[in-house]
């Protein structure tokens, strides 16, 4: 324990005054300044460096979510963030430690030591951003989806949707590292080029320029063994009838419907799932914590020897949070890789 009384006396933080009944607008968020009291035993003061901008934040902003899953109205919002401990009243979390908390949306935060994760070993070798990309939730989510849920094997054909996004760009690369033939979908021609020319996709298509079904018939005439689904909606509808026998769909998320508040998981051709013995399985990365050490070891090895890249886009400053949130929810979004906001 190394309490010093150091650090700022106030935090700037984004608040959601009312849960949303319709699409997100920038004015739905309010920036306020709050005084920070003295640290209580077991607490630390954290200076946030980066916040992870996740589409699923929008689900917690929705009135229909209700219960414990929704953000409390009039309170600061939460999201994964990495930062440095400025002051500590907690045994085992010294000043200077790198930590991941769920206290994004603010520049500094008071965190409980039992609700944070120390990541000094990760950022000792890699930049702090990686704790929110390849060596954090996105890397683990891509690894769990392909390894434990879809059980991807070498030589199989894999489709990844939102392949230029945070989780998709990692799933695409992990698919290649596992020896699969990988097809990516994305919302702009530039991203499609990036997927094939820089990330190593065997093929890619722009789902605005061509219907997903036509693109898959052209690029995977033999069908798909695995679909890593980040979007739900029309891409899922197109993939299901094109799954090969004993195909597997890892349903990671349904971003195409988040800002409408409803579920875009629509499958017209349910009979095909039976005829082809297709498995469609949703999952939460947090339910697979026992596998995280194995996943992190493999991800860290690939990163260290340069076979895996951790693509990300950084928007500068706490003030850019509303812009970042609306970007991550829209088709043909501007960011590539994981979207982060630099908070300090
Ligand atoms: N299962 C889990 O445990 C778990 C954990 C974390 C996240 N997730 C899920 O993983 C998915 C990806 O998250 P991420 O943080 O990596 O976000 P991301 O892919 O970096 O950003 C979202 C992307 O979705 C695409 N998009 C938006 N609207 C769309 C639409 N109508 N149709 C098709 N694509 C659309 C946009 O790219 P385009 O340019 O391609 O349109 C946008 O860049 C989300 O569904 C998220 O909820 C799941």
Coordinates of N, CA, C and O in Angstrom, one line a residue, residues 8-145:
X8 N -5.4 14.4 -9.2 CA -6.4 15.5 -9.3 C -7.5 15.3 -8.3 O -7.8 14.2 -7.9
X9 N -8.1 16.5 -8.0 CA -9.2 16.4 -7.0 C -10.6 16.3 -7.7 O -11.6 16.1 -7.0
X10 N -10.6 16.4 -9.0 CA -11.9 16.3 -9.7 C -11.7 15.4 -10.9 O -10.7 15.2 -11.5
X11 N -12.9 14.8 -11.3 CA -12.9 14.0 -12.5 C -13.9 14.6 -13.5 O -14.9 15.2 -13.1
X12 N -13.6 14.5 -14.8 CA -14.6 14.9 -15.8 C -15.2 13.6 -16.4 O -14.4 12.6 -16.7
X13 N -16.5 13.5 -16.4 CA -17.1 12.2 -16.7 C -18.4 12.3 -17.5 O -19.1 13.3 -17.4
X14 N -18.6 11.4 -18.4 CA -19.9 11.4 -19.2 C -21.0 10.7 -18.5 O -20.8 9.6 -18.0
X15 N -22.2 11.3 -18.5 CA -23.3 10.9 -17.8 C -24.5 10.6 -18.8 O -24.6 11.4 -19.7
X16 N -25.3 9.6 -18.5 CA -26.5 9.4 -19.3 C -27.7 9.7 -18.4 O -27.9 9.1 -17.4
X17 N -28.3 10.9 -18.7 CA -29.4 11.3 -17.8 C -30.7 10.5 -18.0 O -31.4 10.2 -17.0
X18 N -30.9 10.0 -19.3 CA -32.1 9.2 -19.5 C -31.8 8.1 -20.4 O -31.1 8.2 -21.4
X19 N -32.3 6.9 -20.1 CA -32.1 5.7 -20.9 C -32.8 6.0 -22.3 O -33.8 6.8 -22.3
X20 N -32.3 5.4 -23.3 CA -32.8 5.7 -24.7 C -34.0 5.0 -25.1 O -34.1 3.8 -24.8
X21 N -34.9 5.7 -25.8 CA -36.1 5.1 -26.4 C -36.0 5.0 -27.9 O -36.8 4.4 -28.5
X22 N -35.0 5.6 -28.4 CA -34.8 5.7 -29.9 C -33.3 5.7 -30.2 O -32.5 5.5 -29.2
X23 N -32.9 5.9 -31.4 CA -31.5 5.9 -31.8 C -30.7 7.0 -30.9 O -31.2 8.0 -30.6
X24 N -29.4 6.6 -30.7 CA -28.5 7.5 -29.9 C -28.2 8.8 -30.7 O -28.0 8.8 -31.9
X25 N -28.3 9.9 -29.9 CA -28.0 11.3 -30.4 C -26.9 11.8 -29.5 O -26.8 11.5 -28.3
X26 N -26.0 12.6 -30.1 CA -24.8 13.2 -29.3 C -25.3 13.9 -28.0 O -24.7 13.7 -27.0
X27 N -26.5 14.5 -28.1 CA -27.0 15.3 -26.9 C -27.5 14.4 -25.8 O -27.9 14.9 -24.7
X28 N -27.6 13.1 -26.1 CA -28.0 12.2 -25.0 C -27.0 12.0 -23.9 O -27.3 11.6 -22.8
X29 N -25.7 12.4 -24.2 CA -24.7 12.3 -23.2 C -24.3 13.7 -22.7 O -24.3 14.7 -23.4
X30 N -24.0 13.8 -21.4 CA -23.6 15.1 -20.8 C -22.3 14.9 -20.0 O -22.1 14.0 -19.3
X31 N -21.4 15.9 -20.3 CA -20.1 15.9 -19.6 C -20.2 16.7 -18.3 O -20.7 17.9 -18.3
X32 N -19.8 16.1 -17.2 CA -19.9 16.9 -15.9 C -18.6 16.7 -15.2 O -17.8 15.8 -15.4
X33 N -18.4 17.6 -14.2 CA -17.2 17.6 -13.4 C -17.6 17.2 -12.0 O -18.6 17.8 -11.5
X34 N -16.9 16.3 -11.4 CA -17.3 15.8 -10.1 C -16.1 15.8 -9.1 O -15.0 15.5 -9.6
X35 N -16.3 16.2 -7.9 CA -15.2 16.2 -6.9 C -14.9 14.8 -6.5 O -15.9 14.0 -6.3
X36 N -13.7 14.5 -6.3 CA -13.3 13.2 -5.8 C -13.0 13.3 -4.3 O -12.1 14.2 -3.9
X37 N -13.6 12.5 -3.5 CA -13.3 12.5 -2.1 C -12.0 11.8 -1.8 O -11.3 11.2 -2.7
X38 N -11.6 11.7 -0.5 CA -10.4 11.0 -0.2 C -10.6 9.5 -0.4 O -11.7 9.0 -0.4
X39 N -9.5 8.8 -0.7 CA -9.6 7.3 -1.0 C -10.0 6.6 0.3 O -9.5 6.9 1.4
X40 N -10.9 5.6 0.1 CA -11.2 4.7 1.3 C -10.3 3.5 1.2 O -9.8 3.2 0.1
X41 N -10.2 2.8 2.3 CA -9.4 1.6 2.3 C -9.9 0.6 1.1 O -11.1 0.5 0.9
X42 N -8.9 0.1 0.4 CA -9.2 -0.8 -0.7 C -9.5 -0.1 -2.0 O -9.8 -0.7 -3.0
X43 N -9.3 1.3 -2.0 CA -9.5 2.0 -3.3 C -8.2 2.5 -3.9 O -7.3 2.7 -3.1
X44 N -8.2 2.8 -5.2 CA -7.1 3.4 -5.8 C -7.6 4.5 -6.7 O -8.7 4.5 -7.2
X45 N -6.7 5.5 -7.0 CA -7.0 6.6 -7.9 C -6.3 6.3 -9.3 O -5.1 6.0 -9.3
X46 N -7.1 6.2 -10.4 CA -6.5 5.8 -11.6 C -6.6 6.9 -12.6 O -7.7 7.6 -12.8
X47 N -5.5 7.2 -13.3 CA -5.5 8.1 -14.4 C -5.7 7.3 -15.7 O -4.9 6.5 -16.1
X48 N -6.9 7.4 -16.3 CA -7.2 6.6 -17.5 C -6.4 7.1 -18.7 O -6.2 8.3 -19.0
X49 N -5.9 6.1 -19.4 CA -5.1 6.4 -20.7 C -6.0 6.2 -21.9 O -6.2 7.1 -22.7
X50 N -6.6 5.0 -22.0 CA -7.5 4.7 -23.2 C -8.8 4.1 -22.7 O -8.8 3.3 -21.8
X51 N -9.8 4.4 -23.5 CA -11.1 3.7 -23.2 C -11.5 2.9 -24.5 O -11.3 3.4 -25.6
X52 N -12.1 1.8 -24.3 CA -12.5 0.9 -25.4 C -14.0 1.3 -25.7 O -14.8 1.4 -24.9
X53 N -14.2 1.6 -27.0 CA -15.5 2.0 -27.5 C -16.2 0.8 -28.1 O -15.8 0.4 -29.2
X54 N -17.1 0.2 -27.4 CA -17.7 -1.1 -27.8 C -19.1 -0.9 -28.2 O -19.9 -0.2 -27.5
X55 N -19.6 -1.5 -29.3 CA -20.9 -1.4 -29.7 C -21.9 -1.8 -28.7 O -23.0 -1.2 -28.5
X56 N -21.6 -2.7 -27.8 CA -22.5 -3.2 -26.8 C -22.8 -2.2 -25.7 O -23.8 -2.4 -25.0
X57 N -22.0 -1.1 -25.7 CA -22.4 0.0 -24.7 C -23.8 0.5 -25.0 O -24.5 0.8 -24.1
X58 N -24.1 0.5 -26.3 CA -25.5 1.0 -26.7 C -26.6 0.1 -26.1 O -27.6 0.7 -25.7
X59 N -26.3 -1.2 -25.9 CA -27.4 -2.1 -25.3 C -27.7 -1.7 -23.9 O -28.8 -1.7 -23.4
X60 N -26.6 -1.2 -23.2 CA -26.8 -0.8 -21.8 C -27.5 0.5 -21.6 O -27.8 0.9 -20.6
X61 N -27.5 1.3 -22.8 CA -28.1 2.6 -22.8 C -29.6 2.5 -23.1 O -30.3 3.6 -23.0
X62 N -30.1 1.3 -23.4 CA -31.5 1.2 -23.8 C -32.5 1.0 -22.7 O -32.2 0.2 -21.8
X63 N -33.6 1.7 -22.7 CA -34.6 1.5 -21.7 C -35.1 0.1 -21.6 O -35.4 -0.4 -20.6
X64 N -35.2 -0.5 -22.8 CA -35.8 -1.9 -22.8 C -34.9 -2.9 -22.2 O -35.3 -4.0 -21.8
X65 N -33.6 -2.5 -22.0 CA -32.7 -3.5 -21.3 C -33.1 -3.7 -19.9 O -33.1 -4.8 -19.4
X66 N -33.4 -2.6 -19.2 CA -33.9 -2.7 -17.8 C -32.9 -3.4 -16.9 O -31.8 -3.8 -17.2
X67 N -33.4 -3.6 -15.7 CA -32.7 -4.4 -14.7 C -31.3 -4.0 -14.4 O -30.9 -2.9 -14.6
X68 N -30.5 -5.0 -14.1 CA -29.1 -4.7 -13.7 C -28.2 -4.4 -14.9 O -27.1 -3.9 -14.7
X69 N -28.7 -4.8 -16.1 CA -27.8 -4.6 -17.3 C -27.7 -3.2 -17.8 O -26.8 -2.8 -18.5
X70 N -28.7 -2.3 -17.4 CA -28.7 -1.0 -18.0 C -27.9 0.0 -17.1 O -27.8 -0.2 -15.9
X71 N -27.4 1.1 -17.7 CA -26.7 2.1 -16.9 C -27.7 2.8 -16.1 O -28.8 3.1 -16.5
X72 N -27.3 3.1 -14.8 CA -28.3 3.9 -14.0 C -28.4 5.3 -14.5 O -27.4 5.9 -14.9
X73 N -29.6 5.8 -14.6 CA -29.8 7.2 -15.1 C -29.2 8.2 -14.2 O -29.3 8.1 -13.0
X74 N -28.6 9.2 -14.8 CA -27.9 10.3 -14.1 C -26.6 10.0 -13.4 O -26.0 10.7 -12.7
X75 N -26.1 8.8 -13.8 CA -24.8 8.4 -13.2 C -23.8 8.3 -14.4 O -24.2 8.1 -15.5
X76 N -22.5 8.4 -14.0 CA -21.5 8.2 -15.1 C -21.6 6.8 -15.7 O -21.9 5.8 -15.0
X77 N -21.2 6.7 -17.0 CA -21.3 5.4 -17.7 C -20.0 4.6 -17.4 O -19.0 5.2 -17.0
X78 N -20.1 3.3 -17.8 CA -18.9 2.5 -17.6 C -18.5 1.9 -18.9 O -19.3 1.7 -19.8
X79 N -17.2 1.6 -19.1 CA -16.6 0.9 -20.2 C -15.2 0.5 -19.9 O -14.6 1.0 -18.9
X80 N -14.7 -0.5 -20.6 CA -13.3 -1.0 -20.3 C -12.4 0.2 -20.5 O -12.5 0.9 -21.5
X81 N -11.4 0.4 -19.6 CA -10.4 1.4 -19.8 C -9.1 0.9 -19.2 O -9.1 0.1 -18.3
X82 N -8.0 1.4 -19.7 CA -6.7 1.0 -19.2 C -6.1 2.3 -18.6 O -6.2 3.4 -19.2
X83 N -5.4 2.2 -17.5 CA -4.8 3.5 -16.9 C -3.7 3.1 -15.9 O -3.4 2.0 -15.7
X84 N -3.2 4.2 -15.3 CA -2.1 4.0 -14.3 C -2.6 4.5 -13.0 O -3.3 5.5 -12.8
X85 N -2.2 3.8 -11.9 CA -2.5 4.1 -10.5 C -1.7 5.3 -10.1 O -0.5 5.3 -10.1
X86 N -2.4 6.4 -9.7 CA -1.8 7.6 -9.2 C -1.6 7.6 -7.7 O -0.8 8.3 -7.1
X87 N -2.6 7.0 -7.0 CA -2.6 7.0 -5.6 C -3.3 5.7 -5.1 O -4.2 5.3 -5.8
X88 N -2.8 5.1 -4.0 CA -3.4 3.8 -3.6 C -3.6 3.7 -2.1 O -2.8 4.1 -1.3
X89 N -4.8 3.2 -1.8 CA -5.1 2.8 -0.4 C -5.5 1.4 -0.4 O -6.3 0.9 0.4
X90 N -4.8 0.6 -1.3 CA -5.1 -0.8 -1.4 C -3.9 -1.6 -1.4 O -2.9 -1.3 -2.2
X91 N -3.8 -2.6 -0.6 CA -2.7 -3.5 -0.5 C -2.6 -4.2 -1.9 O -3.6 -4.7 -2.5
X92 N -1.4 -4.4 -2.4 CA -1.2 -5.1 -3.6 C -1.4 -4.4 -4.9 O -1.2 -4.9 -6.0
X93 N -1.8 -3.1 -4.8 CA -2.0 -2.3 -6.1 C -1.2 -1.0 -5.9 O -1.7 0.0 -5.4
X94 N 0.1 -1.1 -6.2 CA 1.0 0.1 -5.9 C 0.8 1.2 -6.9 O 0.3 1.1 -8.0
X95 N 1.2 2.4 -6.5 CA 1.3 3.6 -7.4 C 2.1 3.2 -8.6 O 3.2 2.5 -8.5
X96 N 1.7 3.5 -9.8 CA 2.4 3.2 -11.0 C 1.9 1.9 -11.7 O 2.3 1.7 -12.8
X97 N 1.1 1.1 -11.0 CA 0.6 -0.1 -11.6 C -0.3 0.2 -12.8 O -1.0 1.2 -12.8
X98 N -0.2 -0.6 -13.9 CA -1.2 -0.5 -15.0 C -2.4 -1.3 -14.7 O -2.2 -2.5 -14.4
X99 N -3.6 -0.8 -14.9 CA -4.8 -1.5 -14.5 C -5.8 -1.4 -15.6 O -5.9 -0.3 -16.3
X100 N -6.7 -2.4 -15.7 CA -7.9 -2.3 -16.6 C -9.1 -2.3 -15.6 O -9.2 -3.1 -14.7
X101 N -10.0 -1.3 -15.9 CA -11.2 -1.2 -15.0 C -12.4 -1.1 -16.0 O -12.2 -1.1 -17.2
X102 N -13.6 -1.0 -15.4 CA -14.8 -0.8 -16.2 C -15.2 0.7 -16.0 O -16.3 1.0 -16.0
X103 N -14.2 1.6 -15.8 CA -14.4 3.0 -15.5 C -14.0 3.9 -16.6 O -13.4 5.0 -16.3
X104 N -14.2 3.5 -17.8 CA -14.0 4.5 -18.9 C -15.0 5.6 -18.8 O -15.8 5.7 -17.8
X105 N -15.1 6.4 -19.9 CA -16.0 7.6 -19.9 C -15.6 8.7 -18.9 O -16.4 9.6 -18.7
X106 N -14.4 8.6 -18.3 CA -13.9 9.7 -17.4 C -12.4 9.8 -17.5 O -11.8 8.8 -17.9
X107 N -11.9 10.9 -17.1 CA -10.4 11.0 -17.3 C -9.7 10.4 -16.1 O -8.6 9.8 -16.3
X108 N -10.2 10.6 -14.9 CA -9.7 9.9 -13.7 C -10.8 9.2 -13.0 O -12.0 9.6 -13.1
X109 N -10.5 8.1 -12.3 CA -11.5 7.4 -11.6 C -11.0 6.8 -10.3 O -9.8 6.5 -10.1
X110 N -11.9 6.7 -9.3 CA -11.6 5.9 -8.1 C -12.1 4.5 -8.3 O -13.3 4.3 -8.6
X111 N -11.2 3.6 -8.2 CA -11.6 2.2 -8.5 C -11.4 1.3 -7.2 O -10.5 1.6 -6.4
X112 N -12.2 0.3 -7.1 CA -12.0 -0.6 -6.0 C -11.0 -1.7 -6.5 O -11.1 -2.2 -7.6
X113 N -10.0 -2.0 -5.6 CA -9.0 -2.9 -6.0 C -9.5 -4.3 -6.4 O -8.9 -5.0 -7.2
X114 N -10.6 -4.7 -5.8 CA -11.1 -6.0 -6.1 C -12.0 -6.0 -7.4 O -12.5 -7.0 -7.8
X115 N -12.1 -4.8 -8.0 CA -12.8 -4.8 -9.3 C -11.9 -4.3 -10.5 O -12.5 -3.9 -11.5
X116 N -10.6 -4.5 -10.3 CA -9.7 -4.1 -11.4 C -8.8 -5.3 -11.7 O -8.7 -6.2 -10.9
X117 N -8.1 -5.2 -12.8 CA -7.2 -6.2 -13.2 C -5.9 -5.6 -13.4 O -5.8 -4.6 -14.2
X118 N -4.8 -6.1 -12.8 CA -3.5 -5.5 -13.1 C -2.9 -6.1 -14.3 O -2.9 -7.3 -14.5
X119 N -2.4 -5.3 -15.2 CA -1.9 -5.8 -16.5 C -0.4 -5.4 -16.8 O 0.0 -5.3 -17.9
X120 N 0.3 -5.2 -15.7 CA 1.7 -4.8 -15.9 C 2.5 -5.8 -16.8 O 3.3 -5.4 -17.6
X121 N 2.2 -7.1 -16.6 CA 3.0 -8.1 -17.4 C 2.7 -7.9 -18.9 O 3.6 -8.0 -19.7
X122 N 1.4 -7.5 -19.3 CA 1.1 -7.3 -20.7 C 1.7 -6.0 -21.2 O 2.4 -6.0 -22.2
X123 N 1.6 -4.9 -20.5 CA 2.0 -3.6 -21.0 C 3.5 -3.4 -20.8 O 4.1 -2.5 -21.3
X124 N 4.1 -4.3 -20.0 CA 5.6 -4.3 -19.8 C 6.3 -4.5 -21.1 O 7.4 -4.0 -21.4
X125 N 5.7 -5.3 -22.0 CA 6.3 -5.7 -23.2 C 5.6 -5.0 -24.4 O 6.2 -4.7 -25.4
X126 N 4.3 -4.8 -24.3 CA 3.5 -4.2 -25.4 C 2.9 -2.9 -25.0 O 2.8 -2.6 -23.8
X127 N 2.5 -2.1 -26.0 CA 1.9 -0.8 -25.6 C 0.6 -1.0 -24.8 O -0.1 -2.0 -24.9
X128 N 0.2 0.0 -24.0 CA -0.9 -0.1 -23.2 C -2.2 -0.4 -24.0 O -3.1 -1.0 -23.5
X129 N -2.3 0.2 -25.2 CA -3.4 0.0 -26.1 C -3.8 -1.5 -26.2 O -4.9 -1.9 -26.4
X130 N -2.7 -2.3 -26.2 CA -2.9 -3.8 -26.5 C -3.7 -4.4 -25.4 O -4.4 -5.5 -25.6
X131 N -3.8 -3.8 -24.2 CA -4.6 -4.4 -23.1 C -6.1 -4.3 -23.4 O -6.9 -4.9 -22.8
X132 N -6.4 -3.4 -24.4 CA -7.8 -3.3 -24.8 C -8.0 -3.8 -26.2 O -9.1 -3.7 -26.8
X133 N -7.0 -4.4 -26.8 CA -7.2 -4.9 -28.2 C -6.8 -6.4 -28.2 O -7.5 -7.2 -27.6
X134 N -5.6 -6.8 -28.7 CA -5.3 -8.2 -28.9 C -5.1 -8.9 -27.6 O -5.4 -10.1 -27.5
X135 N -4.7 -8.2 -26.5 CA -4.4 -8.9 -25.3 C -5.5 -8.6 -24.2 O -5.3 -8.8 -23.0
X136 N -6.6 -8.1 -24.7 CA -7.8 -7.8 -23.9 C -9.0 -8.5 -24.4 O -9.0 -9.5 -25.1
X137 N -10.2 -7.9 -24.1 CA -11.4 -8.5 -24.5 C -11.6 -8.8 -25.9 O -12.0 -9.9 -26.3
X138 N -11.1 -8.0 -26.9 CA -11.3 -8.3 -28.3 C -10.5 -9.6 -28.7 O -11.0 -10.5 -29.4
X139 N -9.2 -9.7 -28.2 CA -8.4 -10.8 -28.6 C -9.0 -12.1 -28.0 O -9.1 -13.1 -28.6
X140 N -9.5 -12.0 -26.7 CA -10.1 -13.2 -26.1 C -11.4 -13.6 -26.7 O -11.6 -14.8 -26.9
X141 N -12.2 -12.6 -27.1 CA -13.5 -12.9 -27.8 C -13.3 -13.6 -29.1 O -13.9 -14.6 -29.4
X142 N -12.3 -13.1 -29.9 CA -12.0 -13.7 -31.2 C -11.5 -15.1 -31.0 O -11.9 -16.1 -31.7
X143 N -10.5 -15.3 -30.0 CA -9.9 -16.6 -29.8 C -11.0 -17.6 -29.3 O -11.0 -18.7 -29.8
X144 N -11.8 -17.2 -28.3 CA -12.8 -18.1 -27.8 C -13.8 -18.5 -28.9 O -14.1 -19.7 -29.0
X145 N -14.2 -17.5 -29.6 CA -15.2 -17.8 -30.7 C -14.7 -18.8 -31.7 O -15.5 -19.8 -32.1

